DNA sequence: ATCCTATTTCGATGGATGTCGAAATAGCAG
DNA sequence: CTGCTATTTCGACATCCATCGAAATAGGAT
């Protein structure tokens, strides 16, 4: 995973509203949630929500699918897994119990 | 982990410069790196680096310790572990292989 | 065709960010 | 005390961000 991509995804999740939206989508599972449902749940302006969803979408963290007039949003688990992998492997070296276990870590930890 | 804290930490890592600095500190291990070493490595203005370090510090992602005239910076592994835990447990429910395995996940995934 | 619901785009606004150079501070060495 | 090195604070600037309401668009129902 490229550091720039990781940073952009982290930035997308680094806003309370977006993080809560994203979490709601993850918890919703494969069925996802429609934009309107999210809007009702969080009580923010539709335009604001649309703006945040666009951000999550263009960073690859969610996907969308039209279903009649509604737009269903779903979390992209693969992206999250990749991001967690980046943090665990590239960043969480020999410190506290980060147990993702790519052996790459140790060699990097002793690099210049 | 509170969603607001997680968002603030994610935001702190959501910038290429800061993420690279943070990664360098993790890789440096328990010895850490002095501010000046980081500055030399990344070639940015001292004031800019100081600004970024302050951000990482106030979000609890790094710690600093004076050593004569130098300021040694170290990654706070516990914080990173907590953040990864948040992402894995609170966000990465039953999707692709997120293997952090707190049983909390499943019950949340079926919450309203 | 017309209406209705769902969502996005537009324009605006206040505030935060990233960056720099210059000046100020902190701590050690003579 | 004076000078030297390391780091922070200050002021400035351009850019991006979060938010809103209003208007525009998309798609189905009557």
Coordinates of C-alpha atoms (C1' of nucleotides) in Angstrom, one line a residue:
Chain A
X1 CA 0.0 0.0 0.0
X2 CA 1.3 3.4 -1.0
X3 CA 1.8 5.9 1.8
X4 CA -0.1 8.5 -0.1
X5 CA -3.1 6.3 -0.6
X6 CA -3.1 5.3 3.1
X7 CA -2.9 8.9 4.1
X8 CA -5.8 9.8 1.9
X9 CA -7.9 7.0 3.4
X10 CA -6.9 8.0 6.9
X11 CA -7.8 11.6 6.2
X12 CA -11.2 10.4 4.9
X13 CA -11.9 8.6 8.2
X14 CA -10.4 11.4 10.3
X15 CA -13.7 13.3 10.6
X16 CA -16.3 12.4 13.2
X17 CA -19.2 12.6 10.8
X18 CA -17.6 10.5 8.2
X19 CA -16.2 8.0 10.7
X20 CA -19.7 7.5 12.1
X21 CA -21.2 7.2 8.7
X22 CA -18.6 4.7 7.8
X23 CA -19.1 2.7 11.0
X24 CA -22.8 2.6 10.4
X25 CA -22.2 1.2 6.9
X26 CA -19.9 -1.4 8.2
X27 CA -22.3 -2.5 10.9
X28 CA -25.1 -2.5 8.4
X29 CA -23.3 -5.4 6.7
X30 CA -23.8 -6.5 3.1
X31 CA -27.2 -4.9 2.8
X32 CA -25.8 -1.5 3.2
X33 CA -27.8 1.6 3.9
X34 CA -29.5 4.1 1.6
X35 CA -28.4 7.7 1.7
X36 CA -31.7 8.7 3.0
X37 CA -31.4 6.3 5.9
X38 CA -28.1 7.7 6.8
X39 CA -29.4 11.2 6.6
X40 CA -32.3 10.3 8.9
X41 CA -30.0 8.6 11.3
X42 CA -27.5 11.4 11.6
X43 CA -29.8 14.4 11.0
X44 CA -27.4 16.4 8.8
X45 CA -28.2 18.3 5.7
X46 CA -28.4 16.1 2.6
X47 CA -25.9 18.2 0.8
X48 CA -23.4 17.7 3.6
X49 CA -24.0 14.0 3.7
X50 CA -23.6 13.8 0.0
X51 CA -20.3 15.6 0.2
X52 CA -19.0 13.2 2.8
X53 CA -20.1 10.1 0.9
X54 CA -18.4 11.4 -2.2
X55 CA -15.2 11.6 -0.2
X56 CA -15.5 8.1 1.2
X57 CA -16.3 6.9 -2.3
X58 CA -13.4 8.5 -4.1
X59 CA -11.0 7.1 -1.5
X60 CA -12.4 3.6 -2.2
X61 CA -13.8 3.1 1.3
X62 CA -17.3 2.6 0.2
X63 CA -19.3 1.6 -2.9
X64 CA -22.7 2.7 -4.1
X65 CA -25.4 1.0 -6.1
X66 CA -28.6 2.5 -7.4
X67 CA -31.8 0.7 -6.3
X68 CA -34.7 2.5 -7.9
X69 CA -34.7 6.0 -6.5
X70 CA -32.5 5.1 -3.6
X71 CA -28.7 4.9 -3.5
X72 CA -27.4 2.1 -1.4
X73 CA -24.1 2.6 0.2
X74 CA -21.9 -0.3 1.4
X75 CA -18.6 -0.4 3.2
X76 CA -15.7 -1.7 1.2
X77 CA -14.2 -4.3 3.6
X78 CA -11.2 -4.9 1.4
X79 CA -10.1 -1.3 1.6
X80 CA -10.4 -1.3 5.4
X81 CA -8.5 -4.5 5.6
X82 CA -5.8 -3.0 3.5
X83 CA -5.6 0.1 5.6
X84 CA -5.4 -1.9 8.9
X85 CA -2.7 -4.0 7.2
X86 CA -0.8 -0.9 6.4
X87 CA -1.0 0.4 9.9
X88 CA -0.1 -2.9 11.5
X89 CA 2.6 -3.9 9.1
X90 CA 4.2 -0.6 8.1
X91 CA 3.7 1.3 11.3
X92 CA 3.2 -1.0 14.2
X93 CA 6.7 -2.6 14.4
X94 CA 7.9 -4.2 17.6
X95 CA 5.9 -2.2 20.0
X96 CA 2.8 -3.2 22.0
X97 CA 1.0 -6.3 20.8
X98 CA 0.3 -5.6 17.2
X99 CA -0.3 -9.0 16.0
X100 CA -0.7 -8.9 12.3
X101 CA 2.5 -10.8 11.8
X102 CA 4.0 -9.9 8.5
X103 CA 7.7 -10.7 8.9
X104 CA 8.5 -7.6 6.8
X105 CA 8.1 -5.5 10.0
X106 CA 11.2 -6.6 11.7
X107 CA 13.6 -5.9 8.9
X108 CA 12.1 -2.4 8.4
X109 CA 12.4 -1.6 12.1
X110 CA 16.1 -1.8 11.8
X111 CA 16.5 0.1 8.6
X112 CA 18.4 3.5 8.7
Chain B
X1 CA -12.2 3.9 22.3
X2 CA -14.3 7.0 21.7
X3 CA -15.2 7.7 18.1
X4 CA -14.1 11.3 18.5
X5 CA -10.7 10.3 19.8
X6 CA -10.3 7.8 17.0
X7 CA -11.3 10.4 14.4
X8 CA -8.8 12.9 15.8
X9 CA -6.0 10.3 15.6
X10 CA -7.0 9.2 12.1
X11 CA -7.0 12.9 11.1
X12 CA -3.5 13.3 12.5
X13 CA -2.2 10.4 10.4
X14 CA -4.2 11.5 7.4
X15 CA -1.5 13.7 6.0
X16 CA 1.4 12.4 4.0
X17 CA 4.1 14.3 5.8
X18 CA 2.8 13.4 9.2
X19 CA 2.3 9.8 8.3
X20 CA 5.8 9.5 7.0
X21 CA 7.2 11.1 10.1
X22 CA 5.2 8.8 12.2
X23 CA 6.3 5.8 10.3
X24 CA 9.9 6.8 10.6
X25 CA 9.5 7.0 14.3
X26 CA 7.9 3.6 14.6
X27 CA 10.7 2.1 12.5
X28 CA 13.2 3.9 14.6
X29 CA 12.0 1.8 17.5
X30 CA 12.5 2.6 21.2
X31 CA 15.5 4.9 20.5
X32 CA 13.3 7.3 18.6
X33 CA 14.6 10.1 16.5
X34 CA 15.5 13.7 17.3
X35 CA 13.6 16.5 15.7
X36 CA 16.6 17.5 13.8
X37 CA 17.2 14.1 12.4
X38 CA 13.6 14.0 11.1
X39 CA 14.1 17.4 9.6
X40 CA 17.3 16.3 7.8
X41 CA 15.5 13.2 6.6
X42 CA 12.5 14.9 5.2
X43 CA 13.9 18.2 4.2
X44 CA 11.1 20.4 5.4
X45 CA 11.2 23.6 7.3
X46 CA 11.8 23.3 11.0
X47 CA 8.7 25.3 11.8
X48 CA 6.5 23.0 9.6
X49 CA 7.9 19.9 11.2
X50 CA 7.4 21.3 14.7
X51 CA 3.8 22.0 13.8
X52 CA 3.2 18.4 12.7
X53 CA 5.0 17.0 15.7
X54 CA 2.8 19.1 17.9
X55 CA -0.3 17.6 16.3
X56 CA 1.0 14.0 16.7
X57 CA 1.9 14.8 20.3
X58 CA -1.5 16.3 21.3
X59 CA -3.3 13.3 19.8
X60 CA -1.2 11.0 21.9
X61 CA 0.5 9.3 18.9
X62 CA 4.0 10.2 19.9
X63 CA 5.9 11.2 23.0
X64 CA 8.9 13.5 23.4
X65 CA 11.8 13.6 25.8
X66 CA 14.5 16.3 26.1
X67 CA 18.0 15.0 25.8
X68 CA 20.4 18.0 26.2
X69 CA 19.6 20.3 23.4
X70 CA 17.8 17.7 21.3
X71 CA 14.2 16.6 21.6
X72 CA 13.8 12.9 21.1
X73 CA 10.5 11.8 19.6
X74 CA 9.1 8.3 20.0
X75 CA 6.0 6.6 18.6
X76 CA 3.5 5.6 21.2
X77 CA 2.8 2.0 20.3
X78 CA -0.1 1.7 22.7
X79 CA -2.0 4.5 20.9
X80 CA -1.5 2.9 17.5
X81 CA -2.6 -0.4 18.9
X82 CA -5.7 1.1 20.3
X83 CA -6.5 2.8 17.0
X84 CA -6.0 -0.4 15.1
X85 CA -8.2 -2.1 17.6
X86 CA -10.9 0.4 17.0
X87 CA -10.8 0.0 13.3
X88 CA -10.7 -3.8 13.5
X89 CA -13.3 -4.2 16.2
X90 CA -15.7 -1.3 15.7
X91 CA -15.5 -1.0 12.0
X92 CA -14.3 -4.2 10.4
X93 CA -17.3 -6.4 11.2
X94 CA -17.9 -9.6 9.3
X95 CA -16.4 -8.5 6.0
X96 CA -13.1 -9.5 4.5
X97 CA -10.6 -11.2 6.8
X98 CA -10.3 -8.8 9.6
X99 CA -8.9 -11.0 12.2
X100 CA -8.7 -9.1 15.4
X101 CA -11.4 -11.3 16.9
X102 CA -13.0 -9.3 19.7
X103 CA -16.4 -11.0 19.9
X104 CA -18.0 -7.6 20.4
X105 CA -18.0 -7.2 16.7
X106 CA -20.8 -9.6 15.9
X107 CA -23.3 -8.2 18.3
X108 CA -22.7 -4.7 17.0
X109 CA -23.1 -5.7 13.5
X110 CA -26.7 -6.7 14.1
X111 CA -27.5 -3.6 16.1
X112 CA -30.2 -1.1 14.7
Chain C
dA1 C1' -47.2 14.5 -18.9
dT2 C1' -47.2 15.4 -14.0
dC3 C1' -46.0 14.8 -9.5
dC4 C1' -43.3 12.9 -5.8
dT5 C1' -39.3 11.2 -3.5
dA6 C1' -34.3 10.8 -3.3
dT7 C1' -30.0 12.6 -4.2
dT8 C1' -26.6 15.8 -6.1
dT9 C1' -24.8 20.2 -7.6
dC10 C1' -24.2 25.2 -6.7
dG11 C1' -22.9 29.1 -4.3
dA12 C1' -21.7 31.0 -0.1
dT13 C1' -19.5 31.4 4.4
dG14 C1' -16.6 30.7 8.5
dG15 C1' -13.0 28.3 10.0
dA16 C1' -9.0 25.0 9.8
dT17 C1' -4.6 23.4 7.4
dG18 C1' 0.1 23.3 5.5
dT19 C1' 3.7 25.8 4.4
dC20 C1' 7.4 29.1 4.8
dG21 C1' 10.9 32.5 6.8
dA22 C1' 12.2 35.4 10.5
dA23 C1' 12.5 36.0 15.1
dA24 C1' 12.4 34.2 19.9
dT25 C1' 13.6 30.6 23.3
dA26 C1' 16.2 26.5 25.6
dG27 C1' 20.0 24.4 26.9
dC28 C1' 24.9 23.3 26.7
dA29 C1' 30.1 24.6 25.9
dG30 C1' 33.8 27.7 26.6
Chain D
dC1 C1' 28.4 36.0 30.1
dT2 C1' 28.9 34.8 25.1
dG3 C1' 28.3 32.0 21.6
dC4 C1' 26.5 27.9 19.4
dT5 C1' 23.0 24.5 18.2
dA6 C1' 18.3 22.8 18.4
dT7 C1' 13.7 23.8 18.5
dT8 C1' 9.5 26.6 18.9
dT9 C1' 6.6 30.6 18.3
dC10 C1' 4.9 34.3 15.3
dG11 C1' 2.8 36.3 11.4
dA12 C1' 1.5 35.6 6.8
dC13 C1' -0.5 33.4 3.0
dA14 C1' -2.9 30.3 -0.2
dT15 C1' -5.6 26.4 0.0
dC16 C1' -8.8 23.2 1.5
dC17 C1' -12.8 21.7 4.6
dA18 C1' -17.5 21.4 6.8
dT19 C1' -21.7 23.1 6.7
dC20 C1' -25.9 25.0 5.0
dG21 C1' -30.1 26.2 2.0
dA22 C1' -31.7 26.6 -2.6
dA23 C1' -32.0 24.9 -6.9
dA24 C1' -31.3 21.2 -10.3
dT25 C1' -31.5 16.3 -11.6
dA26 C1' -32.8 11.2 -11.6
dG27 C1' -36.0 7.8 -11.4
dG28 C1' -40.5 5.8 -10.4
dA29 C1' -45.7 6.3 -9.7
dT30 C1' -50.3 8.0 -11.2

